[in-house]
Amino acid sequence: MQQYRIIWADDEIDLLKPHILFLQNKGFEVTPVNSGADALDEIDQNQFDIVFLDENMPGMTGLETLTHIKASHPNLPVVMITKSEEEHIMEEAIGAKIADYLIKPLNPNQILLSVKKLLDNKRIFSEHTNQGYLQEFQKLTMEVEDLEDFEGWADLYRKLVYWDLQIDETEDKSMYDILNDQKAQANMRFCDFISDNYYDWLNNPDVDRPLMSHQVLKKRVLPLLKSGDPVFLIVIDNLRFDQWEIIQPDIAELFDVSNKDYYYSILPTTTAYARNALFAGLMPLDISKKHPDLWKDEDSDDGKNLFEEQLLGEHLEREKLDIKYSYNKIIKAQDGKQLVDGAKNLMNNQLNAIVFNFVDMLSHARTDMQMIRELAPDESAYRSLTKSWFQHSSLYDLLKFLSNQKVKVVVTTDHGTIRVKKPYKIIGDRNTNTNLRYKAGKNLAFDEEGVLFTRKPEEFRLPKVNVSTSFAFAREDFFFAYPNNYNYYVNFYKDTFQHGGISMEEVIIPIVELEPK
């Protein structure tokens, strides 16, 4: 075990000898000094892991010493020790980024707890996390085998996300392989579950079904209009549950997360289908029939999501809601700045729908740009990029503004994404779409085992370009690849984040209500 080095500065250091001996007996090396100046000299000449600093010393005070330490060694943790409980001293110390604050008279275990919290917490956390996951592993394995309902699958997925995030914070990551195997097994069973139930959810009125894309506004957003407060619907395209969890702490400083829930994205889990269904309140087949001018088929070269504002308007009219509303899509930084600058004007609307496209652009950029691949080689780094974007985004600025208003806020997404690893050979004609996770065409050829396939798209409430159009959906972490130039294709797309198919990551997605504090 590593021996940590502590420097302890106190003008009455001789009186602290029992505490120093206690720490030495626990395996710590302690260097005692009588003043702040002596502490600075020692720190400049030697390597230490932690500083204990008395606040009330003659000459250079503890706070003055702290300022010098942070200027030269900003990452060295400092524990301030004082007899005083005066609030201004505590605030100055906290403002100078102390690591901990102890008040005399000191208790040996109090000192040891502070040291362990600062120096050994990573090891302790790793051991407890790994032990906790191993204890939970068998229970989760049994759940995977026994689950038969959509609520149970959502609960299981969120448990796996929780352990993913916990293990990500450990030092050795030794449990990752076990967790990834368990997630793979769960996804295989989840895909079976979707294959067995998806048709009935859409066509059988007597079965229990999850909240789905086309029901979100009617059941979770529009009822909030009754409060009389402006309602803000924020759709972060392509946001997975783990990405939500990574930005939630920043949001929780501004809002109470009053209802953290989930819904199931429709298939295909893509913007063109799932987000159009979200705003229209209709399945894609019904959109194409009711509003043929607002729907673009797979064979169209036009953008597939150019009419979301109109679809939202039609939806509100169908619900007999004569309200003032706005729709904004944020693609570039300038779009976001303009939105935030005009945020006060949005308060005049009863409903404001805002789409943020960054996460979707990130997944596509990661596919197309080698630099982004290297910045985000795995889920952990992908989450980190998402958090960094959020903390510097116009979305965060907008939420800061809204947190000081009397509003209702719903944050959600249209679908998730999965890192694909295994190619699946498929043959299609020249008009087959390019998405790697689903294919729509009239001459699809593949091994049907391991793929959800329908020759009758209308059963999945999907429009078809011609009478022989069929749909194939990739399962788990597979992606479709054509035999032509197969090796290049596989090497280029393997380990990229894709969406359109069936996996827990793509289908089970967050919807959250926020209340300003």
Short mmCIF file of C-alpha atoms in Angstrom, two decimals:
data_model
loop_
_atom_site.label_atom_id
_atom_site.label_comp_id
_atom_site.label_asym_id
_atom_site.label_seq_id
_atom_site.Cartn_x
_atom_site.Cartn_y
_atom_site.Cartn_z
CA MET A 1 0.00 0.00 0.00
CA GLN A 2 1.23 3.47 -0.86
CA GLN A 3 2.64 5.52 2.05
CA TYR A 4 1.17 8.99 1.93
CA ARG A 5 3.10 12.07 3.07
CA ILE A 6 1.43 14.73 5.20
CA ILE A 7 2.81 18.14 6.22
CA TRP A 8 1.21 19.68 9.32
CA ALA A 9 1.72 23.39 10.06
CA ASP A 10 0.74 24.70 13.51
CA ASP A 11 2.47 27.15 15.85
CA GLU A 12 1.59 24.73 18.70
CA ILE A 13 2.72 21.65 16.83
CA ASP A 14 4.26 20.05 19.96
CA LEU A 15 0.79 19.83 21.50
CA LEU A 16 -0.36 17.81 18.49
CA LYS A 17 2.22 15.05 18.95
CA PRO A 18 -0.38 12.44 20.00
CA HIS A 19 -2.31 13.05 16.78
CA ILE A 20 0.88 12.86 14.72
CA LEU A 21 1.86 9.57 16.36
CA PHE A 22 -1.64 8.25 15.69
CA LEU A 23 -1.28 9.01 11.98
CA GLN A 24 2.22 7.53 11.87
CA ASN A 25 0.94 4.33 13.48
CA LYS A 26 -1.67 4.21 10.69
CA GLY A 27 1.13 4.23 8.10
CA PHE A 28 1.29 7.92 7.18
CA GLU A 29 4.54 9.90 7.05
CA VAL A 30 4.03 13.23 8.85
CA THR A 31 6.30 16.28 8.65
CA PRO A 32 5.54 18.81 11.47
CA VAL A 33 6.39 22.51 11.04
CA ASN A 34 5.74 25.57 13.26
CA SER A 35 4.68 28.22 10.73
CA GLY A 36 3.18 28.93 7.34
CA ALA A 37 6.56 30.09 6.01
CA ASP A 38 8.18 26.80 7.04
CA ALA A 39 5.34 24.91 5.38
CA LEU A 40 5.90 26.78 2.11
CA ASP A 41 9.64 26.01 2.21
CA GLU A 42 8.99 22.31 2.76
CA ILE A 43 6.34 22.15 0.03
CA ASP A 44 8.71 23.78 -2.47
CA GLN A 45 11.48 21.28 -1.70
CA ASN A 46 9.56 18.03 -1.12
CA GLN A 47 6.58 16.09 -2.39
CA PHE A 48 3.50 15.92 -0.15
CA ASP A 49 0.05 14.41 -0.60
CA ILE A 50 -1.87 16.60 1.85
CA VAL A 51 -1.42 19.73 3.99
CA PHE A 52 -2.87 20.25 7.49
CA LEU A 53 -2.90 23.99 8.10
CA ASP A 54 -3.76 25.80 11.33
CA GLU A 55 -5.63 29.00 10.55
CA ASN A 56 -4.55 31.11 13.55
CA MET A 57 -0.73 31.25 13.38
CA PRO A 58 1.42 34.31 14.18
CA GLY A 59 3.13 35.94 11.21
CA MET A 60 1.67 34.35 8.10
CA THR A 61 -1.87 33.20 8.86
CA GLY A 62 -3.35 29.97 7.64
CA LEU A 63 -5.46 31.75 5.02
CA GLU A 64 -2.40 33.64 3.72
CA THR A 65 -0.41 30.41 3.60
CA LEU A 66 -3.30 28.73 1.79
CA THR A 67 -3.26 31.43 -0.89
CA HIS A 68 0.47 30.85 -1.54
CA ILE A 69 0.04 27.07 -1.62
CA LYS A 70 -2.79 27.25 -4.16
CA ALA A 71 -0.77 29.63 -6.35
CA SER A 72 2.19 27.25 -6.59
CA HIS A 73 0.55 23.84 -6.04
CA PRO A 74 -3.12 24.20 -7.06
CA ASN A 75 -3.86 20.47 -6.90
CA LEU A 76 -2.37 19.85 -3.44
CA PRO A 77 -5.28 19.24 -1.02
CA VAL A 78 -5.29 21.47 2.07
CA VAL A 79 -7.24 20.81 5.28
CA MET A 80 -7.84 23.97 7.32
CA ILE A 81 -7.79 23.50 11.12
CA THR A 82 -9.01 26.23 13.45
CA LYS A 83 -10.49 26.99 16.86
CA SER A 84 -12.77 29.56 15.27
CA GLU A 85 -16.22 28.84 13.92
CA GLU A 86 -16.61 32.29 12.42
CA GLU A 87 -18.50 32.07 9.16
CA HIS A 88 -16.34 34.54 7.24
CA ILE A 89 -13.21 32.45 7.91
CA MET A 90 -14.97 29.33 6.64
CA GLU A 91 -16.16 31.18 3.54
CA GLU A 92 -12.69 32.52 2.77
CA ALA A 93 -11.20 29.05 3.15
CA ILE A 94 -13.87 27.47 0.98
CA GLY A 95 -13.41 30.23 -1.60
CA ALA A 96 -9.72 29.38 -1.71
CA LYS A 97 -10.66 25.76 -2.50
CA ILE A 98 -9.72 23.97 0.71
CA ALA A 99 -10.32 20.24 0.64
CA ASP A 100 -11.73 19.97 4.17
CA TYR A 101 -12.32 22.05 7.33
CA LEU A 102 -11.72 20.75 10.89
CA ILE A 103 -12.45 22.55 14.16
CA LYS A 104 -10.41 22.09 17.35
CA PRO A 105 -10.38 20.24 19.66
CA LEU A 106 -9.49 17.49 17.22
CA ASN A 107 -10.54 13.88 17.45
CA PRO A 108 -8.08 11.25 16.05
CA ASN A 109 -10.79 9.46 14.08
CA GLN A 110 -11.99 12.79 12.71
CA ILE A 111 -8.48 13.41 11.38
CA LEU A 112 -8.19 9.89 9.95
CA LEU A 113 -11.57 10.20 8.22
CA SER A 114 -10.48 13.44 6.57
CA VAL A 115 -7.21 11.89 5.37
CA LYS A 116 -8.89 8.77 4.02
CA LYS A 117 -11.60 10.82 2.34
CA LEU A 118 -8.99 12.88 0.51
CA LEU A 119 -6.20 10.38 -0.14
CA ASP A 120 -7.63 6.90 -0.08
CA ASN A 121 -11.18 7.50 -1.23
CA LYS A 122 -10.56 6.23 -4.77
CA ARG A 123 -9.29 2.86 -3.56
CA ILE A 124 -12.06 2.56 -0.98
CA PHE A 125 -14.70 3.63 -3.51
CA SER A 126 -13.37 1.16 -6.10
CA GLU A 127 -13.44 -1.73 -3.64
CA HIS A 128 -16.94 -0.94 -2.40
CA THR A 129 -18.29 -0.37 -5.92
CA ASN A 130 -16.82 -3.60 -7.28
CA GLN A 131 -18.06 -5.53 -4.26
CA GLY A 132 -21.51 -3.95 -4.59
CA TYR A 133 -21.77 -4.81 -8.28
CA LEU A 134 -20.67 -8.40 -7.69
CA GLN A 135 -23.37 -8.75 -5.04
CA GLU A 136 -25.92 -7.32 -7.48
CA PHE A 137 -24.66 -9.31 -10.48
CA GLN A 138 -26.57 -12.52 -9.79
CA LYS A 139 -29.78 -10.66 -9.05
CA LEU A 140 -29.51 -8.73 -12.32
CA THR A 141 -28.74 -11.93 -14.23
CA MET A 142 -31.92 -13.54 -12.88
CA GLU A 143 -33.93 -10.43 -13.78
CA VAL A 144 -32.66 -10.58 -17.37
CA GLU A 145 -33.91 -14.15 -17.70
CA ASP A 146 -37.31 -13.54 -16.09
CA LEU A 147 -38.40 -10.11 -17.38
CA GLU A 148 -41.62 -10.05 -19.39
CA ASP A 149 -42.89 -6.47 -19.05
CA PHE A 150 -41.78 -3.07 -20.36
CA GLU A 151 -41.60 -1.47 -16.90
CA GLY A 152 -39.24 -4.18 -15.69
CA TRP A 153 -36.97 -3.71 -18.71
CA ALA A 154 -36.81 0.03 -18.16
CA ASP A 155 -35.95 -0.52 -14.49
CA LEU A 156 -33.26 -3.07 -15.38
CA TYR A 157 -31.71 -0.78 -17.98
CA ARG A 158 -31.50 2.07 -15.51
CA LYS A 159 -29.82 -0.24 -12.99
CA LEU A 160 -27.22 -1.19 -15.61
CA VAL A 161 -26.67 2.50 -16.39
CA TYR A 162 -26.19 3.15 -12.67
CA TRP A 163 -23.50 0.48 -12.39
CA ASP A 164 -21.89 1.65 -15.63
CA LEU A 165 -21.49 5.13 -14.18
CA GLN A 166 -20.32 3.84 -10.80
CA ILE A 167 -17.69 1.52 -12.26
CA ASP A 168 -16.58 4.31 -14.58
CA GLU A 169 -15.47 6.25 -11.48
CA THR A 170 -13.34 3.41 -10.11
CA GLU A 171 -9.59 3.30 -10.64
CA ASP A 172 -9.02 -0.19 -11.98
CA LYS A 173 -12.24 -0.65 -14.07
CA SER A 174 -11.88 -4.38 -13.37
CA MET A 175 -15.63 -4.96 -13.44
CA TYR A 176 -16.16 -3.43 -16.88
CA ASP A 177 -15.76 -6.67 -18.82
CA ILE A 178 -18.29 -8.42 -16.59
CA LEU A 179 -20.74 -5.52 -16.83
CA ASN A 180 -20.39 -5.30 -20.63
CA ASP A 181 -21.06 -9.03 -20.95
CA GLN A 182 -24.14 -8.63 -18.77
CA LYS A 183 -25.35 -5.67 -20.83
CA ALA A 184 -24.86 -7.69 -24.03
CA GLN A 185 -26.88 -10.58 -22.60
CA ALA A 186 -29.59 -8.17 -21.47
CA ASN A 187 -29.75 -6.54 -24.90
CA MET A 188 -30.13 -9.90 -26.59
CA ARG A 189 -33.13 -10.70 -24.38
CA PHE A 190 -34.52 -7.18 -24.74
CA CYS A 191 -34.49 -7.49 -28.53
CA ASP A 192 -36.45 -10.74 -28.21
CA PHE A 193 -38.90 -8.90 -25.95
CA ILE A 194 -39.39 -6.09 -28.51
CA SER A 195 -39.76 -8.60 -31.36
CA ASP A 196 -42.45 -10.46 -29.40
CA ASN A 197 -44.44 -7.40 -28.28
CA TYR A 198 -43.96 -4.44 -30.65
CA TYR A 199 -46.74 -5.43 -33.06
CA ASP A 200 -49.28 -5.83 -30.23
CA TRP A 201 -48.35 -2.46 -28.70
CA LEU A 202 -49.30 -0.77 -31.95
CA ASN A 203 -52.29 -2.88 -32.97
CA ASN A 204 -53.89 -4.55 -29.95
CA PRO A 205 -55.84 -2.11 -27.75
CA ASP A 206 -56.19 -4.67 -24.96
CA VAL A 207 -52.50 -5.10 -24.08
CA ASP A 208 -50.44 -3.05 -21.67
CA ARG A 209 -48.01 -0.86 -23.56
CA PRO A 210 -45.35 1.69 -22.65
CA LEU A 211 -45.59 5.38 -23.39
CA MET A 212 -44.30 5.72 -26.96
CA SER A 213 -43.03 8.52 -29.17
CA HIS A 214 -46.37 9.53 -30.69
CA GLN A 215 -48.04 9.74 -27.24
CA VAL A 216 -45.47 11.86 -25.39
CA LEU A 217 -46.92 15.31 -26.06
CA LYS A 218 -50.53 14.35 -25.43
CA LYS A 219 -49.85 12.47 -22.20
CA ARG A 220 -46.86 14.24 -20.68
CA VAL A 221 -46.50 17.75 -22.13
CA LEU A 222 -49.87 19.20 -23.13
CA PRO A 223 -51.52 18.49 -19.73
CA LEU A 224 -48.99 20.89 -18.17
CA LEU A 225 -50.64 23.75 -20.06
CA LYS A 226 -53.47 23.62 -17.52
CA SER A 227 -51.16 25.16 -14.91
CA GLY A 228 -51.24 28.47 -16.77
CA ASP A 229 -47.44 28.71 -16.67
CA PRO A 230 -45.42 28.75 -19.90
CA VAL A 231 -44.38 25.20 -20.83
CA PHE A 232 -40.95 24.53 -22.32
CA LEU A 233 -40.40 21.24 -24.16
CA ILE A 234 -36.68 20.71 -24.68
CA VAL A 235 -35.72 17.84 -27.00
CA ILE A 236 -32.01 16.96 -26.93
CA ASP A 237 -31.62 14.82 -30.03
CA ASN A 238 -29.99 11.42 -29.56
CA LEU A 239 -29.68 11.58 -25.75
CA ARG A 240 -29.20 8.29 -23.91
CA PHE A 241 -30.02 7.65 -20.27
CA ASP A 242 -26.35 7.61 -19.25
CA GLN A 243 -25.82 10.97 -20.95
CA TRP A 244 -28.82 12.39 -19.10
CA GLU A 245 -27.40 11.13 -15.81
CA ILE A 246 -24.06 12.80 -16.51
CA ILE A 247 -25.63 16.25 -17.05
CA GLN A 248 -28.29 15.88 -14.35
CA PRO A 249 -26.09 17.13 -11.43
CA ASP A 250 -25.64 20.50 -13.17
CA ILE A 251 -29.38 20.72 -13.86
CA ALA A 252 -30.23 19.69 -10.30
CA GLU A 253 -28.46 22.82 -9.02
CA LEU A 254 -31.06 24.87 -10.88
CA PHE A 255 -34.21 22.72 -10.73
CA ASP A 256 -35.93 20.08 -8.69
CA VAL A 257 -36.14 16.97 -10.85
CA SER A 258 -39.78 16.33 -10.02
CA ASN A 259 -40.43 13.39 -12.32
CA LYS A 260 -37.61 11.38 -13.90
CA ASP A 261 -39.24 8.83 -16.15
CA TYR A 262 -38.81 7.03 -19.47
CA TYR A 263 -40.62 6.25 -22.67
CA TYR A 264 -40.06 3.84 -25.57
CA SER A 265 -38.98 5.18 -28.94
CA ILE A 266 -40.81 3.83 -31.96
CA LEU A 267 -38.98 1.97 -34.71
CA PRO A 268 -36.93 2.97 -36.58
CA THR A 269 -35.16 4.77 -33.74
CA THR A 270 -34.17 7.69 -35.97
CA THR A 271 -34.93 11.38 -36.12
CA ALA A 272 -36.91 11.06 -39.37
CA TYR A 273 -39.40 8.67 -37.77
CA ALA A 274 -39.28 9.03 -33.99
CA ARG A 275 -39.05 12.83 -33.77
CA ASN A 276 -41.67 13.43 -36.44
CA ALA A 277 -43.95 11.08 -34.48
CA LEU A 278 -43.15 12.96 -31.27
CA PHE A 279 -44.24 16.35 -32.63
CA ALA A 280 -47.09 15.09 -34.78
CA GLY A 281 -48.64 12.87 -32.12
CA LEU A 282 -49.05 10.31 -34.90
CA MET A 283 -47.25 7.22 -36.14
CA PRO A 284 -45.34 7.72 -39.42
CA LEU A 285 -47.96 5.90 -41.51
CA ASP A 286 -50.68 8.18 -40.16
CA ILE A 287 -48.55 11.28 -40.80
CA SER A 288 -48.05 10.23 -44.42
CA LYS A 289 -51.80 9.75 -44.85
CA LYS A 290 -53.09 12.81 -42.98
CA HIS A 291 -50.32 15.19 -44.01
CA PRO A 292 -48.71 13.85 -47.21
CA ASP A 293 -47.20 17.28 -47.87
CA LEU A 294 -45.33 17.11 -44.55
CA TRP A 295 -43.91 13.58 -44.92
CA LYS A 296 -40.85 12.63 -46.96
CA ASP A 297 -40.41 8.97 -47.89
CA GLU A 298 -37.13 7.05 -47.90
CA ASP A 299 -36.65 7.70 -51.63
CA SER A 300 -36.81 11.48 -51.19
CA ASP A 301 -33.61 13.52 -51.35
CA ASP A 302 -35.18 16.28 -49.25
CA GLY A 303 -34.60 16.63 -45.52
CA LYS A 304 -36.83 14.35 -43.48
CA ASN A 305 -37.30 16.74 -40.54
CA LEU A 306 -38.13 20.06 -42.16
CA PHE A 307 -41.76 20.19 -41.04
CA GLU A 308 -41.67 19.62 -37.29
CA GLU A 309 -43.14 23.05 -36.53
CA GLN A 310 -46.04 22.43 -38.91
CA LEU A 311 -46.61 18.95 -37.48
CA LEU A 312 -46.69 20.43 -33.99
CA GLY A 313 -49.22 23.04 -35.14
CA GLU A 314 -51.44 20.37 -36.70
CA HIS A 315 -51.19 18.34 -33.50
CA LEU A 316 -52.31 21.28 -31.33
CA GLU A 317 -55.19 22.02 -33.72
CA ARG A 318 -56.28 18.38 -33.58
CA GLU A 319 -56.30 18.62 -29.78
CA LYS A 320 -58.39 21.81 -30.07
CA LEU A 321 -55.71 23.87 -28.32
CA ASP A 322 -55.83 27.42 -29.59
CA ILE A 323 -52.61 28.58 -27.93
CA LYS A 324 -49.60 30.71 -28.73
CA TYR A 325 -46.56 28.50 -29.31
CA SER A 326 -43.06 28.59 -30.75
CA TYR A 327 -40.68 26.09 -32.29
CA ASN A 328 -36.90 26.49 -32.47
CA LYS A 329 -34.21 24.13 -33.73
CA ILE A 330 -30.70 24.81 -32.48
CA ILE A 331 -27.99 23.52 -34.81
CA LYS A 332 -25.25 26.17 -34.66
CA ALA A 333 -23.88 28.10 -31.68
CA GLN A 334 -25.31 31.31 -33.16
CA ASP A 335 -28.80 29.77 -33.16
CA GLY A 336 -28.48 29.09 -29.46
CA LYS A 337 -27.17 32.56 -28.65
CA GLN A 338 -30.09 34.17 -30.45
CA LEU A 339 -32.52 31.91 -28.59
CA VAL A 340 -31.07 32.82 -25.18
CA ASP A 341 -30.94 36.53 -26.05
CA GLY A 342 -34.64 36.41 -26.88
CA ALA A 343 -35.65 34.09 -24.04
CA LYS A 344 -37.79 36.76 -22.34
CA ASN A 345 -40.00 36.89 -25.43
CA LEU A 346 -40.61 33.13 -25.16
CA MET A 347 -42.34 33.75 -21.83
CA ASN A 348 -45.25 35.21 -23.82
CA ASN A 349 -45.97 31.80 -25.35
CA GLN A 350 -47.97 29.06 -23.67
CA LEU A 351 -45.79 26.37 -25.26
CA ASN A 352 -42.21 26.55 -26.49
CA ALA A 353 -40.69 23.53 -28.26
CA ILE A 354 -36.91 23.64 -28.64
CA VAL A 355 -34.74 21.02 -30.34
CA PHE A 356 -31.00 20.87 -29.60
CA ASN A 357 -29.14 18.91 -32.24
CA PHE A 358 -25.64 18.77 -30.73
CA VAL A 359 -25.62 15.17 -29.44
CA ASP A 360 -26.79 13.88 -32.80
CA MET A 361 -24.08 15.91 -34.54
CA LEU A 362 -21.53 14.53 -32.09
CA SER A 363 -22.41 10.92 -32.96
CA HIS A 364 -22.19 11.65 -36.69
CA ALA A 365 -18.95 13.60 -36.29
CA ARG A 366 -17.49 10.71 -34.34
CA THR A 367 -18.23 8.45 -37.31
CA ASP A 368 -16.83 10.81 -39.93
CA MET A 369 -13.87 12.46 -38.17
CA GLN A 370 -10.84 10.58 -36.86
CA MET A 371 -10.09 13.29 -34.30
CA ILE A 372 -13.52 12.94 -32.67
CA ARG A 373 -13.11 9.16 -32.62
CA GLU A 374 -9.89 9.57 -30.69
CA LEU A 375 -11.50 12.07 -28.31
CA ALA A 376 -14.42 9.69 -27.69
CA PRO A 377 -13.14 6.12 -28.10
CA ASP A 378 -15.74 4.61 -25.75
CA GLU A 379 -18.95 5.31 -23.82
CA SER A 380 -17.12 6.98 -20.93
CA ALA A 381 -15.38 9.51 -23.17
CA TYR A 382 -18.57 9.98 -25.20
CA ARG A 383 -20.40 10.92 -21.99
CA SER A 384 -17.56 13.24 -21.02
CA LEU A 385 -17.86 15.11 -24.34
CA THR A 386 -21.60 15.43 -23.80
CA LYS A 387 -21.08 16.90 -20.33
CA SER A 388 -18.44 19.33 -21.60
CA TRP A 389 -20.76 20.47 -24.39
CA PHE A 390 -23.66 20.94 -21.99
CA GLN A 391 -21.67 23.02 -19.49
CA HIS A 392 -20.70 25.45 -22.26
CA SER A 393 -23.93 25.33 -24.24
CA SER A 394 -26.78 27.70 -24.92
CA LEU A 395 -29.04 25.00 -23.46
CA TYR A 396 -27.36 25.47 -20.06
CA ASP A 397 -27.72 29.25 -20.40
CA LEU A 398 -31.39 28.84 -21.27
CA LEU A 399 -31.98 26.59 -18.26
CA LYS A 400 -30.28 29.14 -16.00
CA PHE A 401 -32.74 31.75 -17.25
CA LEU A 402 -35.75 29.44 -16.88
CA SER A 403 -34.74 28.45 -13.34
CA ASN A 404 -35.64 31.99 -12.25
CA GLN A 405 -39.05 31.99 -13.96
CA LYS A 406 -42.43 30.50 -13.14
CA VAL A 407 -42.46 27.82 -15.83
CA LYS A 408 -42.92 24.11 -16.50
CA VAL A 409 -39.96 22.40 -18.20
CA VAL A 410 -39.86 18.95 -19.83
CA VAL A 411 -36.51 17.60 -21.05
CA THR A 412 -36.51 14.57 -23.29
CA THR A 413 -35.13 13.13 -26.53
CA ASP A 414 -36.35 11.29 -29.61
CA HIS A 415 -34.14 8.18 -29.44
CA GLY A 416 -30.81 6.95 -28.11
CA THR A 417 -27.76 5.45 -29.76
CA ILE A 418 -25.52 2.40 -29.43
CA ARG A 419 -21.87 1.71 -30.18
CA VAL A 420 -21.98 -0.91 -32.94
CA LYS A 421 -19.41 -3.69 -32.98
CA LYS A 422 -20.56 -6.59 -35.16
CA PRO A 423 -21.30 -6.41 -38.93
CA TYR A 424 -24.32 -8.14 -40.44
CA LYS A 425 -24.30 -8.81 -44.19
CA ILE A 426 -27.25 -7.51 -46.16
CA ILE A 427 -27.98 -6.98 -49.85
CA GLY A 428 -30.27 -4.24 -51.12
CA ASP A 429 -31.00 -2.47 -54.38
CA ARG A 430 -29.74 1.02 -55.23
CA ASN A 431 -32.79 2.67 -53.62
CA THR A 432 -32.22 1.10 -50.20
CA ASN A 433 -31.60 3.70 -47.46
CA THR A 434 -28.10 4.22 -46.04
CA ASN A 435 -28.80 3.88 -42.30
CA LEU A 436 -26.65 1.18 -40.67
CA ARG A 437 -29.23 0.06 -38.10
CA TYR A 438 -32.32 -0.37 -40.27
CA LYS A 439 -32.95 -0.94 -43.95
CA ALA A 440 -36.06 -0.14 -46.00
CA GLY A 441 -36.27 -1.45 -49.55
CA LYS A 442 -37.96 -3.85 -51.91
CA ASN A 443 -35.18 -6.36 -52.56
CA LEU A 444 -33.53 -6.93 -49.19
CA ALA A 445 -31.60 -10.18 -48.83
CA PHE A 446 -30.05 -11.37 -45.54
CA ASP A 447 -30.12 -14.13 -42.99
CA GLU A 448 -33.40 -13.39 -41.19
CA GLU A 449 -32.19 -14.92 -37.93
CA GLY A 450 -31.06 -12.15 -35.61
CA VAL A 451 -32.98 -9.40 -37.42
CA LEU A 452 -36.47 -8.03 -36.82
CA PHE A 453 -38.02 -8.08 -40.27
CA THR A 454 -41.43 -7.15 -41.62
CA ARG A 455 -42.77 -7.44 -45.14
CA LYS A 456 -45.83 -5.47 -44.03
CA PRO A 457 -44.58 -2.08 -42.80
CA GLU A 458 -48.17 -0.98 -42.16
CA GLU A 459 -48.22 -3.45 -39.24
CA PHE A 460 -45.53 -1.31 -37.63
CA ARG A 461 -47.45 1.82 -38.69
CA LEU A 462 -44.75 2.69 -41.22
CA PRO A 463 -45.31 4.05 -44.75
CA LYS A 464 -43.79 2.28 -47.73
CA VAL A 465 -42.49 3.66 -50.98
CA ASN A 466 -44.04 0.83 -53.03
CA VAL A 467 -46.05 -2.33 -52.45
CA SER A 468 -42.98 -4.54 -51.97
CA THR A 469 -41.12 -2.31 -49.48
CA SER A 470 -39.95 -4.20 -46.38
CA PHE A 471 -38.11 -3.11 -43.25
CA ALA A 472 -35.22 -4.85 -41.46
CA PHE A 473 -34.02 -3.72 -38.02
CA ALA A 474 -30.59 -4.59 -36.61
CA ARG A 475 -30.58 -5.94 -33.07
CA GLU A 476 -28.16 -5.55 -30.16
CA ASP A 477 -24.84 -4.04 -31.36
CA PHE A 478 -24.95 -5.29 -34.97
CA PHE A 479 -24.77 -3.00 -37.98
CA PHE A 480 -25.67 -3.74 -41.58
CA ALA A 481 -22.84 -3.96 -44.10
CA TYR A 482 -22.93 -4.61 -47.84
CA PRO A 483 -20.76 -7.41 -49.31
CA ASN A 484 -19.22 -4.96 -51.79
CA ASN A 485 -16.08 -3.45 -50.27
CA TYR A 486 -17.03 -5.28 -47.08
CA ASN A 487 -13.75 -5.00 -45.14
CA TYR A 488 -13.39 -1.25 -45.70
CA TYR A 489 -17.00 -0.71 -44.72
CA VAL A 490 -16.67 -2.76 -41.55
CA ASN A 491 -13.43 -1.14 -40.44
CA PHE A 492 -14.83 2.35 -41.02
CA TYR A 493 -18.07 1.87 -39.10
CA LYS A 494 -17.11 -0.56 -36.35
CA ASP A 495 -17.15 1.08 -32.90
CA THR A 496 -19.16 4.08 -34.12
CA PHE A 497 -22.35 5.27 -32.41
CA GLN A 498 -25.42 4.54 -34.52
CA HIS A 499 -29.19 4.52 -34.14
CA GLY A 500 -32.21 3.17 -35.97
CA GLY A 501 -32.32 -0.36 -34.62
CA ILE A 502 -33.29 -2.20 -31.45
CA SER A 503 -31.35 -1.96 -28.20
CA MET A 504 -32.07 -0.71 -24.71
CA GLU A 505 -29.82 2.28 -25.40
CA GLU A 506 -31.82 3.34 -28.47
CA VAL A 507 -35.34 2.47 -27.35
CA ILE A 508 -35.60 3.24 -23.61
CA ILE A 509 -35.07 6.97 -23.29
CA PRO A 510 -35.47 9.67 -20.61
CA ILE A 511 -38.30 12.13 -20.13
CA VAL A 512 -37.91 14.46 -17.17
CA GLU A 513 -40.03 17.20 -15.62
CA LEU A 514 -38.18 20.09 -13.97
CA GLU A 515 -39.52 22.52 -11.35
CA PRO A 516 -37.58 25.75 -10.68
CA LYS A 517 -36.30 25.78 -7.11
#
